[in-house]
Coordinates of C-alpha atoms in Angstrom, one line a residue:
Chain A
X1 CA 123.3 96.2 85.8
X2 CA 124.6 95.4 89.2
X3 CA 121.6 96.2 92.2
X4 CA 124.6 95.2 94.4
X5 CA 125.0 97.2 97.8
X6 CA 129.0 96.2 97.9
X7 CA 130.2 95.9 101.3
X8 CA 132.6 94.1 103.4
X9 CA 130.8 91.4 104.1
X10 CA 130.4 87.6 103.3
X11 CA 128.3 86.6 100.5
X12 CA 124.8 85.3 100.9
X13 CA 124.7 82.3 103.0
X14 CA 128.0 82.3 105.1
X15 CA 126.9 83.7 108.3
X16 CA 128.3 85.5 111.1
X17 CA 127.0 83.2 113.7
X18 CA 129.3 80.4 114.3
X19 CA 128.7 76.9 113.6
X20 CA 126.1 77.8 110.9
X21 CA 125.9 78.2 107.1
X22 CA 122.2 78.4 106.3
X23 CA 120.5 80.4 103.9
X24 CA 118.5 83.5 104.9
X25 CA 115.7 82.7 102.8
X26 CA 115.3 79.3 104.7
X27 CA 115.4 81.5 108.3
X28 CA 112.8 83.9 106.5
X29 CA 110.8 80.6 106.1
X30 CA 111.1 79.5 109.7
X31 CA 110.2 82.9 110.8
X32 CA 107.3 83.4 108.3
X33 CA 105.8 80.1 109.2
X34 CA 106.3 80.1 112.9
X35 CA 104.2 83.7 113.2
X36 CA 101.5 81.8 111.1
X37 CA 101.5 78.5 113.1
X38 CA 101.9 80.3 116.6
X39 CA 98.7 82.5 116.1
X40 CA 96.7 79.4 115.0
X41 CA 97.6 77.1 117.9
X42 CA 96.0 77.7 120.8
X43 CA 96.4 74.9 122.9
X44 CA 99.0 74.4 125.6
X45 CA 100.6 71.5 124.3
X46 CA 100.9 72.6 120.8
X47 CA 102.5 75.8 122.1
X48 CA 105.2 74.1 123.8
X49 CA 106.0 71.5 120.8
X50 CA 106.5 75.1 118.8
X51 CA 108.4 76.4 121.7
X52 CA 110.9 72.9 122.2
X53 CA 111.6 72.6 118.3
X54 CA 112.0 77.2 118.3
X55 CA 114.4 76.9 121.6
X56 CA 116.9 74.3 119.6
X57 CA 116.9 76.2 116.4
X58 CA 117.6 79.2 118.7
X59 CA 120.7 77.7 120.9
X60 CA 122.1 76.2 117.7
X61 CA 123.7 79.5 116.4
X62 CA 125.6 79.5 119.9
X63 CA 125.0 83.0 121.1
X64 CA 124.3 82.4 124.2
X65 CA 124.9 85.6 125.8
X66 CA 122.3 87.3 123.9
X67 CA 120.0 84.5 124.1
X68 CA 120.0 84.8 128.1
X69 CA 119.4 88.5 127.6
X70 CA 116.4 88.3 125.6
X71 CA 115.1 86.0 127.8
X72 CA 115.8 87.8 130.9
X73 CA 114.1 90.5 128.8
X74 CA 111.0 88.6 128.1
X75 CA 111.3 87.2 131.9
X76 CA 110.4 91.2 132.8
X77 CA 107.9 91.8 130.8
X78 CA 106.0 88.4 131.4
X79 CA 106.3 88.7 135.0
X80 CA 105.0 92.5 134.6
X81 CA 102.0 91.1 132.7
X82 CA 101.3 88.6 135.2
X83 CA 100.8 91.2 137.8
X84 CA 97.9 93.1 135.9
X85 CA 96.8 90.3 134.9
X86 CA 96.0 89.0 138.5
X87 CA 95.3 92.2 139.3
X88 CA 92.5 93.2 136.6
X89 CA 91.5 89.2 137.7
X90 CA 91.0 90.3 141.4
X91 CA 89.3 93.8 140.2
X92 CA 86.8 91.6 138.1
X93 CA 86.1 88.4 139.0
X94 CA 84.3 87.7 135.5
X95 CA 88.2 87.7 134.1
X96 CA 89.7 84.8 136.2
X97 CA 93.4 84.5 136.7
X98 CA 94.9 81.3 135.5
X99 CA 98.8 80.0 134.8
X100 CA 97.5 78.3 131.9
X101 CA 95.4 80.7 130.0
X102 CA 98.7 83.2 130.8
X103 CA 101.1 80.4 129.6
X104 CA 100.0 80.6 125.9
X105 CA 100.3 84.1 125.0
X106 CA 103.9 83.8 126.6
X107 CA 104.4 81.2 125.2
X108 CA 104.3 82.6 121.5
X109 CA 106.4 85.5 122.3
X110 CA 109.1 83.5 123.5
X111 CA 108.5 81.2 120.2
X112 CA 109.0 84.5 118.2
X113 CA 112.2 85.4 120.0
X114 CA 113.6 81.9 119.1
X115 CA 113.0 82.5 116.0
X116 CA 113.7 86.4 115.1
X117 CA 117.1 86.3 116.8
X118 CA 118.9 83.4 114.6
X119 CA 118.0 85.2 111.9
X120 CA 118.9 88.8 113.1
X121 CA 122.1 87.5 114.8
X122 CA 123.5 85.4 112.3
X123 CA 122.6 87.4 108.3
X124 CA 124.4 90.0 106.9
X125 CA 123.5 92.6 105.4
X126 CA 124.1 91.5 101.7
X127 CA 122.7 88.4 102.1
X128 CA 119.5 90.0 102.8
X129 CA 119.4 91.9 100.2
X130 CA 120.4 88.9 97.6
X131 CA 117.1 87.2 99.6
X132 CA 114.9 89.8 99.1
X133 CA 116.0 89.9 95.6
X134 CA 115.6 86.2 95.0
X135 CA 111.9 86.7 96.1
X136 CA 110.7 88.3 92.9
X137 CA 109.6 91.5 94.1
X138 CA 108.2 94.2 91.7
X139 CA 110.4 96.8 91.2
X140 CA 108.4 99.3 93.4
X141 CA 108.7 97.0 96.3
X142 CA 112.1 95.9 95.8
X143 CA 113.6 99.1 95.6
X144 CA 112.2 101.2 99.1
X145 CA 112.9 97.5 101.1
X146 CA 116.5 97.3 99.8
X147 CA 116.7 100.8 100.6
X148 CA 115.0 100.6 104.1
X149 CA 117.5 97.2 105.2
X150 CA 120.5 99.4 103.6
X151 CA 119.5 102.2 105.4
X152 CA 118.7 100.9 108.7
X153 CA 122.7 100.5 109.8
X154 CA 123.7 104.1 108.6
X155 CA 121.0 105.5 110.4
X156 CA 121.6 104.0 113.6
X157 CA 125.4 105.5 113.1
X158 CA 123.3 109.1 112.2
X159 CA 122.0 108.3 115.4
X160 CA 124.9 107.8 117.3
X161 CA 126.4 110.7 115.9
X162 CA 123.8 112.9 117.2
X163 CA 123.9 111.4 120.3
X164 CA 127.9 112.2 121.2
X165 CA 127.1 116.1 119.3
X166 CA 124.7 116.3 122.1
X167 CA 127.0 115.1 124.8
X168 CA 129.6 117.4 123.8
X169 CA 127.2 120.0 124.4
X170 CA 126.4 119.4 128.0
X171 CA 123.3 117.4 127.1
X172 CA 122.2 114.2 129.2
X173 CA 121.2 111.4 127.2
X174 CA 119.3 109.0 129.6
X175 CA 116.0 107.7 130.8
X176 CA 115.7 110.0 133.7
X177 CA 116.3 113.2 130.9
X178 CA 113.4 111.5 128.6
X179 CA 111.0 111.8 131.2
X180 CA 112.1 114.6 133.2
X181 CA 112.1 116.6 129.3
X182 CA 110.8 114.4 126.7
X183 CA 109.6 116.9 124.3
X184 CA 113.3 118.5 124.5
X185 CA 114.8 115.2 124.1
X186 CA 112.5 114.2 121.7
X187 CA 113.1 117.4 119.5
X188 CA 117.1 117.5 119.8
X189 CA 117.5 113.9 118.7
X190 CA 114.5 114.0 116.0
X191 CA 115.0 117.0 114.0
X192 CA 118.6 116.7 113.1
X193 CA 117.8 113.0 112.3
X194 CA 114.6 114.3 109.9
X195 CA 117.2 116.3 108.5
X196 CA 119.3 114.1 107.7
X197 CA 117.1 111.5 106.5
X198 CA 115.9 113.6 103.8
X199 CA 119.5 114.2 102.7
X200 CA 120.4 110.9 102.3
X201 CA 117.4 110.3 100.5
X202 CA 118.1 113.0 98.1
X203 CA 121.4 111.4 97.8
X204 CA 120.4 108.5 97.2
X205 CA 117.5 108.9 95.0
X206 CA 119.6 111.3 92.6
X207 CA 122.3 108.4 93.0
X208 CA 120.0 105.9 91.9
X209 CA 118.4 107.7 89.1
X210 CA 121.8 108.1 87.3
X211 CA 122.8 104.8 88.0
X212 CA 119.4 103.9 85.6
X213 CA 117.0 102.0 88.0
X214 CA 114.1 101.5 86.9
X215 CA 111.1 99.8 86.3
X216 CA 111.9 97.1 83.9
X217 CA 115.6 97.1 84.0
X218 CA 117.3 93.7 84.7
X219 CA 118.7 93.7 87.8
X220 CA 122.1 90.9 88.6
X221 CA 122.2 89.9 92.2
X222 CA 126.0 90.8 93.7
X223 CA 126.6 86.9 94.4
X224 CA 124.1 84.3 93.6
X225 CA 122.0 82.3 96.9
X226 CA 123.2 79.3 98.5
X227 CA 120.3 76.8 98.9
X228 CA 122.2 73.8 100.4
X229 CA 120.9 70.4 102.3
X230 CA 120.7 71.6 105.8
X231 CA 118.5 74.1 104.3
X232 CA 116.0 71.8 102.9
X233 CA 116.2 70.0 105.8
X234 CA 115.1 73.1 108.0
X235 CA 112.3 73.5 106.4
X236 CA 111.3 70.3 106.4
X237 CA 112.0 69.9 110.0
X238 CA 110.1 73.5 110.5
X239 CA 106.8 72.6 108.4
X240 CA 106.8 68.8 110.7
X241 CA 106.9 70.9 114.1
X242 CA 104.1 72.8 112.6
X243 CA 101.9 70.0 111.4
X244 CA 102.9 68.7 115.1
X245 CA 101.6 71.3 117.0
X246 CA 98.9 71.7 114.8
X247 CA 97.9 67.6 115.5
X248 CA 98.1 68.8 119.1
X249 CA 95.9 71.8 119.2
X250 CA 93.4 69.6 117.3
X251 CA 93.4 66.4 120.2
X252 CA 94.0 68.4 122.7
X253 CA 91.9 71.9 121.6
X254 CA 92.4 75.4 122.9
X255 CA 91.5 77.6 126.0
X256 CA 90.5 80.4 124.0
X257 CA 87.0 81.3 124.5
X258 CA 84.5 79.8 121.7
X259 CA 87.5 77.9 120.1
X260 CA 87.7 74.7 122.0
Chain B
X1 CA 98.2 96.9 87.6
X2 CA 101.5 96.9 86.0
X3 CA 101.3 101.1 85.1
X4 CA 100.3 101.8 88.9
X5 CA 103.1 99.7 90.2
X6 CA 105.8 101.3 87.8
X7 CA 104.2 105.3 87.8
X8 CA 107.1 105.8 91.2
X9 CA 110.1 106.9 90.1
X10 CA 113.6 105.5 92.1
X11 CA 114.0 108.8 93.7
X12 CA 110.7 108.3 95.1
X13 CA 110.8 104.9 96.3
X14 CA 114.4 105.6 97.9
X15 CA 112.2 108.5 99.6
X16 CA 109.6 105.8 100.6
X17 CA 112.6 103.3 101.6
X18 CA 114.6 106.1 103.8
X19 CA 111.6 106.7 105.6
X20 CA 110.3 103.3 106.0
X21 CA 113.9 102.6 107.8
X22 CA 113.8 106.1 109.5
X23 CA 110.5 105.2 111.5
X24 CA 111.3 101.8 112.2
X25 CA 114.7 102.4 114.0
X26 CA 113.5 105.4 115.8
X27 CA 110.2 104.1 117.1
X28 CA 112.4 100.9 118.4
X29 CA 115.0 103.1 119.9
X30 CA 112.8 105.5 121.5
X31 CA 110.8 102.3 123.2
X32 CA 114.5 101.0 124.0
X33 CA 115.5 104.6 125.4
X34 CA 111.9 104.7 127.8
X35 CA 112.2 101.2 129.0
X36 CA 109.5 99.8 127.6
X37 CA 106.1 100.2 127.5
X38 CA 105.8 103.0 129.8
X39 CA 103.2 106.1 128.6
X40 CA 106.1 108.6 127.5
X41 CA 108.0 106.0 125.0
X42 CA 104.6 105.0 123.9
X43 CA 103.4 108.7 123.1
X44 CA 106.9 109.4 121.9
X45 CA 107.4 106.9 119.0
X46 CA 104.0 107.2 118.0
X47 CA 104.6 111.3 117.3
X48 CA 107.5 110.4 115.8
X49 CA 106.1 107.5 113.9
X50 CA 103.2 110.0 112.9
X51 CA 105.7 113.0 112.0
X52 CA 107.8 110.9 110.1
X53 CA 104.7 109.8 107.8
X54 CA 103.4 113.6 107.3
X55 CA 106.8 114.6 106.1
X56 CA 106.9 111.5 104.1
X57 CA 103.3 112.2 102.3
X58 CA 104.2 115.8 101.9
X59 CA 107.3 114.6 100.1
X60 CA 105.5 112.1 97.6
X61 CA 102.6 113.5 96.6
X62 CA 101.4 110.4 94.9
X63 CA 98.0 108.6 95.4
X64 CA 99.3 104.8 96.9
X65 CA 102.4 106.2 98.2
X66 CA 101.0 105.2 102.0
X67 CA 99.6 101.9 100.7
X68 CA 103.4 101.1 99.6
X69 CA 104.9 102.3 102.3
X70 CA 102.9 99.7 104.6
X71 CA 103.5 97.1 102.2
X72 CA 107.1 97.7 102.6
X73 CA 107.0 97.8 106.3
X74 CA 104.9 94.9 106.7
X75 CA 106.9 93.0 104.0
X76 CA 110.4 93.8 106.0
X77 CA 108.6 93.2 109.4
X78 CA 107.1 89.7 108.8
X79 CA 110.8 88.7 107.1
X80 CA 112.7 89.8 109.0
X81 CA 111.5 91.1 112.4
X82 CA 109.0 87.9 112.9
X83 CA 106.2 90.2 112.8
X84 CA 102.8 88.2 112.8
X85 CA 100.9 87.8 109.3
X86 CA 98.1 88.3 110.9
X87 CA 99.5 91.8 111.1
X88 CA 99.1 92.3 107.1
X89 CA 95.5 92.2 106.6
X90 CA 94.9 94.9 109.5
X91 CA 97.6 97.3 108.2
X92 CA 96.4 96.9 104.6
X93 CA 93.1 97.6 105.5
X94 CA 94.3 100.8 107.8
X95 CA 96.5 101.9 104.4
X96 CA 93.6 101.4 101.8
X97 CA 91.3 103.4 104.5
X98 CA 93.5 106.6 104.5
X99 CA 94.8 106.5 100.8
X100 CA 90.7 106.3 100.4
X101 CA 90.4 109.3 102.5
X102 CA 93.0 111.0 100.7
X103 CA 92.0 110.8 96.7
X104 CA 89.3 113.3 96.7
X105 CA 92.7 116.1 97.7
X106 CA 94.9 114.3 95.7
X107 CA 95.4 117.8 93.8
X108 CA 96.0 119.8 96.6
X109 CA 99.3 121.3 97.0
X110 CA 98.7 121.9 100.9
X111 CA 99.5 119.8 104.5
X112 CA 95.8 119.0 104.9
X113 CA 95.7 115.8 102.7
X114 CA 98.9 114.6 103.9
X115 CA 97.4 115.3 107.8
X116 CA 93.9 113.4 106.7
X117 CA 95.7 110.2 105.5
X118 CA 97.9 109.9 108.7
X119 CA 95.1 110.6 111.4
X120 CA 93.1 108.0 109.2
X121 CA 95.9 105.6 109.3
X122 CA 96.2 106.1 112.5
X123 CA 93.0 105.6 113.9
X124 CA 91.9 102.6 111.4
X125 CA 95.5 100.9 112.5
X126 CA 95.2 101.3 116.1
X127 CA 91.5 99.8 116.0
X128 CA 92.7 96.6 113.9
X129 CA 95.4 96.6 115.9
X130 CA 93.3 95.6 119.2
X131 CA 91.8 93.4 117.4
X132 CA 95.1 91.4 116.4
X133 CA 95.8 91.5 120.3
X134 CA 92.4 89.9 120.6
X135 CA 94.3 86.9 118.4
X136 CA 97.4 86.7 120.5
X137 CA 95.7 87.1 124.1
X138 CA 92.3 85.7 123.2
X139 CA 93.3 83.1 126.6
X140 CA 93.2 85.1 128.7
X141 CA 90.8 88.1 128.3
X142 CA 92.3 90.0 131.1
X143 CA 95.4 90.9 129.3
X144 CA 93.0 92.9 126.8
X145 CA 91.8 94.9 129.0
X146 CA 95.6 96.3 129.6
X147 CA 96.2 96.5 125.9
X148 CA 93.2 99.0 125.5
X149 CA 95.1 101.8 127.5
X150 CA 98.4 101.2 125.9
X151 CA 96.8 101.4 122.8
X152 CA 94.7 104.8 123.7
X153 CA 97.9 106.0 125.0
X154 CA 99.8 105.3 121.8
X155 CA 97.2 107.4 119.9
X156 CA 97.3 110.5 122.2
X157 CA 100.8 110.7 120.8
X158 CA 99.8 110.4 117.2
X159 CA 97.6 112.9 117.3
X160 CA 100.5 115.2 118.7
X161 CA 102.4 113.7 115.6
X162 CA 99.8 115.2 113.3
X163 CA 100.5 118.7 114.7
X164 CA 104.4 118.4 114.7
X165 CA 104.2 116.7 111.7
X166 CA 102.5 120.0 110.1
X167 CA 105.0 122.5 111.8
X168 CA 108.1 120.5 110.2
X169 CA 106.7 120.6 106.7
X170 CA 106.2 123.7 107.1
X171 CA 109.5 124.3 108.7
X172 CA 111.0 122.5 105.7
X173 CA 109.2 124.2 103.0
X174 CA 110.9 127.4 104.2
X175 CA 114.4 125.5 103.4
X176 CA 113.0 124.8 100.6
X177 CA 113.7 121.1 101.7
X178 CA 109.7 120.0 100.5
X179 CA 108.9 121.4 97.3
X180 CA 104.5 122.8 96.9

C-alpha cells in the first residue's frame, strides 16, 4: 500500500531553498541536537561557538530576506527583555543586571532560529513525510503526525478563507479589533474553524479507513530518502561544534547559579 | 504494549492528527495576530489551545488518547519546530498526570472527564513549564521573575478554555457532530 500524500512537489531531498540538496532527516538532526547541546551549555563562549557554526548553516540556504526578519524579530523581543530585565534588576537589587548573564539566554534563541528556519524554509511537504516515515514510528504515532504536517497547510488556507468571508461582511481583521473585541474575534474566527476541523477529520478518517490503514499494514514510502555526502558531512560537522562548545563550557564553566 | 499502541483506530488518530495541527497553527497565529506576548494573545491561544483539547477528548473517548496527542505534538515540535527536548519530559509528565486523573471516569459518557484531564494538563504543564524556563534563563534569574506572570496569565485563559470548551461540545452534541 502507498502512505503517499501525492502532491506537486519535489521528492524527498531536493529542496526549495536554493543552493541546497540536503536531506531533511539530517536538518531534523541538526535541529534535534542543537536544542539538546544549547540547554546544556551554559557558558558564554560555548554559546557563541553554537551560535558561529548555527549562523553559517543558517545563511547557507541564501534567504536572506527572511533571515533579516527573524532577526529583526528576535532584535524586539531581546531588547524588550532587556528592559524588565534592568528594570526587575533596579526593583531588587538581589537580581543584578548584567550583559553577560543576558547574553546566554539570547544567545540560544538566536541558535534555535539558525537552526528551525533552514529546515522550515528549505523541506517540502513530502519530504517530511517520507522522514518521518523513515524514522520507524509505530503506526499510532505515524499516522496523527502525518496527518498533523498534512493538515497544517490546508488549515492555514481554512484560515484564510474565513478570514476574506469575514471581510466581505464588514468585519475588521486587525490588532486593534483583537483587543478592542477579542472575545468576538476570537469566536468568529474559531468556531467556523472547529467546524471545520472536525469535517475534515471525518473526511479523512472515513478516507483512511477504506483506504485500509491500519495497524500492521506495510506501508511504501512515495519516493525513497536521499542520504548523500554533504549530509554525513553535516552531521559530522554538527556533532564537532557540539563537542566544541561542550569543551568550552567545561574550561571556561557557566554563569548559572550552582553550575560553575 | 503492542495491544495499547494498536487499540486507535485510523479514524481516530486522523481525529488526534487534525487536532494536533488545528491547535498548533491557531495558537501560533493568534500570538502572530496579538503581537506577541501581550496578556490578550496569551489568554487567547491558551482558550483556544484548551477548547480545542476538550472537544478533542469528548471526540475520543479513549484512555491515552491525551498521552498521544502530547507525544505527537512534542514529536512534531522537537523535529521540526526546534522545540527544546528538555520540553518532553515536562509535557509527558503533565500528560500521564491528567490521563491519571481521568481513568477512574473513563466510563462516563459526560464533559466532566474530558474537563478534569485538560485543567489537569493544564495546570501540571504550566508548572513544569516554569521550571523548563528555569533551564533556559537559569543566568539571569531576573528574567524568571517576568516569565511567572506570563505564565499565570496564560492559565487565566485556560481556565476560560475549560468553560468554552464545555459550551461547544455541547453545542456540537446538539448537531450531533460528537456522538454520547
Amino acid at each position: 500500500m502507498q502512505a503517499s500524500f501525492i502532491s506537486r512537489h519535489e521528492g524527498p531531498g531536493e529542496e526549495a531553498g536554493r543552493g541546497t540538496a540536503l536531506d531533511v532527516r539530517s536538518r531534523m538532526f541538526v535541529t534535534l541536537l542543537s536544542s539538546a547541546v544549547t540547554i546544556a551549555v551554559s557558558s558564554f563562549e560555548g554559546q557563541m561557538v553554537l551560535f558561529a557554526a548555527s549562523f553559517l548553516y543558517a545563511l547557507s540556504i541564501r534567504r536572506f530576506r527572511a533571515l533579516l526578519t527573524a532577526y529583526a524579530a528576535l532584535a524586539v523581543m531581546a531588547g524588550m527583555a532587556a528592559l524588565f530585565t534592568f528594570g526587575i534588576s533596579s526593583l531588587m537589587p538581589s537580581m543584578p543586571f548584567s550583559f553577560k548573564g543576558l547574553a546566554v539566554p539570547f544567545l540560544r534563541g538566536a541558535v534555535m532560529l539558525n537552526v528551525v528556519l533552514p529546515l522550515a524554509l528549505t523541506s517540502r511537504i513530502q519530504a517530511l513525510l517520507t522522514a518521518l516515515k523513515s524514522l520507524r514510528l509505530p503506526f499510532c504515532i505515524y499516522i496523527p503526525g502525518a496527518v498533523m504536517i498534512r493538515f497544517i497547510p490546508t488549515f492555514m488556507n481554512d484560515i484564510r478563507q474565513v478570514a476574506e468571508t469575514l471581510k466581505i461582511r464588514g468585519y475588521r481583521l486587525g490588532f486593534g479589533e483583537m483587543f478592542r473585541h477579542p472575545l468576538m474575534m476570537l469566536r468568529l474566527m474559531f468556531t467556523p474553524l472547529l467546524f471545520r476541523s472536525l469535517r475534515t477529520s471525518e473526511e479523512l478518517g472515513i478516507a483512511a479507513e477504506l483506504k485500509g490503514l491500519e495497524a500492521g499494514g506495510r506501508f511504501v514510502p512515495f519516493r525513497g530518502g536521499a542520504w548523500t555526502r554533504r549530509d554525513t558531512a553535516l552531521v559530522l560537522l554538527s556533532v564537532a561544534c557540539a563537542l566544541l562548545a561542550l569543551y568550552c563550557h567545561a574550561v571556561w564553566g557557566g554563569e548559572s547559579m550552582g553550575m560553575r | 504494549m503492542t495491544r495499547f499502541l494498536s487499540c486507535w483506530s485510523a479514524r481516530e488518530l486522523v481525529v488526534i492528527g487534525v487536532f494536533a495541527a488545528a491547535s498548533k497553527v491557531a495558537t501560533l497565529l493568534v500570538a502572530l495576530a496579538g503581537g506577541g506576548m501581550n496578556p490578550v494573545s496569551l489568554m487567547g491561544k491558551n482558550l483556544i489551545f484548551t477548547t480545542l483539547l476538550v472537544v478533542m477528548l469528548c471526540k475520543v473517548r479513549r484512555p491515552g488518547t491525551l498521552l498521544l496527542f502530547t507525544v505527537i505534538n512534542i514529536i512534531v515540535s522537537m523535529l521540526l519546530l526546534g522545540a527544546s527536548v528538555t520540553l518532553l519530559p515536562a509535557m509527558f509528565v503533565a500528560a500521564l498526570a491528567a490521563e491519571a486523573a481521568m481513568w477512574p471516569g473513563r466510563a462516563s459518557s459526560g464533559v466532566g472527564n474530558a474537563l478534569i484531564g485538560a485543567a489537569v494538563f493544564d495546570v501540571v504543564s504550566k508548572v513544569l513549564s516554569l521550571g523548563v524556563s528555569w533551564l533556559f534563563m537559569r543566568e539571569n534569574p531576573a528574567m524568571m521573575v517576568m516569565a511567572v506572570p506570563f505564565v499565570l496569565t496564560g492559565y487565566i485563559g485556560s481556565v476560560g478554555g475549560l468553560f468554552s470548551g464545555a459550551r461547544a461540545v455541547r453545542e456540537l452534541r446538539h448537531a450531533g457532530i460528537i456522538h454520547q
